[in-house]
GROMACS .gro file of C-alpha atoms in nm:
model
   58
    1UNK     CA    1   0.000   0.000   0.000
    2UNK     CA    2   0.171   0.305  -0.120
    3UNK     CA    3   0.024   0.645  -0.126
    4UNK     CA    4  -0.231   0.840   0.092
    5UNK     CA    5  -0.545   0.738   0.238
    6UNK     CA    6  -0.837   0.842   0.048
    7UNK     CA    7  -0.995   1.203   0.239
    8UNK     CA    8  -1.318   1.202   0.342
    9UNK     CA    9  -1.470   1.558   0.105
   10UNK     CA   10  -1.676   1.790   0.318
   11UNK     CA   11  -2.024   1.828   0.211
   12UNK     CA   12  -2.192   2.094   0.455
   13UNK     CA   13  -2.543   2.079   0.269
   14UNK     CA   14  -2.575   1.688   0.317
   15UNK     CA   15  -2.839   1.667   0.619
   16UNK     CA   16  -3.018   1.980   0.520
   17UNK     CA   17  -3.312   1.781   0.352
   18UNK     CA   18  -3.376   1.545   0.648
   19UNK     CA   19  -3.326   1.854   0.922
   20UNK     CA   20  -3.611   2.065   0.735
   21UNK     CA   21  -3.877   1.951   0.942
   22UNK     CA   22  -3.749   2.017   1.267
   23UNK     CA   23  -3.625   2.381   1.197
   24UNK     CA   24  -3.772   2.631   1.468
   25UNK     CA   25  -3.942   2.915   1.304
   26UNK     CA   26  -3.902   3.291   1.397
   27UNK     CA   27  -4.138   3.311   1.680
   28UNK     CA   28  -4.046   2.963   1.831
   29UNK     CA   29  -3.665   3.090   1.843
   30UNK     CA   30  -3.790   3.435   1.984
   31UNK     CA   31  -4.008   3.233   2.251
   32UNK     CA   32  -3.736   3.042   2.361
   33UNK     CA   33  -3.483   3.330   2.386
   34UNK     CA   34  -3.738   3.454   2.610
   35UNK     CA   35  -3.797   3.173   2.836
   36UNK     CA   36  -3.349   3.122   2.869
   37UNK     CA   37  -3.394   3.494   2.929
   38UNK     CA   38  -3.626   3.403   3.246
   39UNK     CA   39  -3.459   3.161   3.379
   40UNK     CA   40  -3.176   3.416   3.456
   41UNK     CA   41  -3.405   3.617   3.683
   42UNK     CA   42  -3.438   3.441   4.046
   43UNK     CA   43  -3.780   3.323   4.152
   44UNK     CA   44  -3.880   3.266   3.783
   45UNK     CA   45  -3.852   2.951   3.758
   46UNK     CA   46  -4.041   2.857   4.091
   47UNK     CA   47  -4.340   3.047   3.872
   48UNK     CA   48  -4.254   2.941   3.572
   49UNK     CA   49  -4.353   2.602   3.764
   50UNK     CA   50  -4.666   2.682   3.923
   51UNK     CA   51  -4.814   2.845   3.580
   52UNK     CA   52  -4.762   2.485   3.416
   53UNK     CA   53  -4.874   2.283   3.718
   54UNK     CA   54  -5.200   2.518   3.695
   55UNK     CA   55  -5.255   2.494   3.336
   56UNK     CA   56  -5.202   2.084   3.348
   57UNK     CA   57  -5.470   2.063   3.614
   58UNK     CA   58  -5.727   2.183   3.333
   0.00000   0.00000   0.00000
């Protein structure tokens, strides 16, 4: 065996068919900057809690 190995060739666009369905749109990435945004202040997550428990009860 003389030579090189063979090099794997990048191809960044590969995946991008079977990742289209799961891309967040513009309001689901604004909603979740939001809600890492919240979890920063203290207490918020305690209600961040207690507005889920509530809304599971219904």
């Amino acid at each position: 065996m003389s030579g090189a190995p063979p090099r794997h060739e990048a191809r960044p666009g590969l995946f991008d068919p079977l990742l289209a369905g799961f891309r967040l749109s513009a309001r689901e990435r604004l909603v979740g900057r939001a809600l890492v945004w919240l979890v920063r202040v203290p207490g918020a997550v305690r209600l961040l809690k207690l507005w889920h428990g509530r809304r599971a009860r219904r």
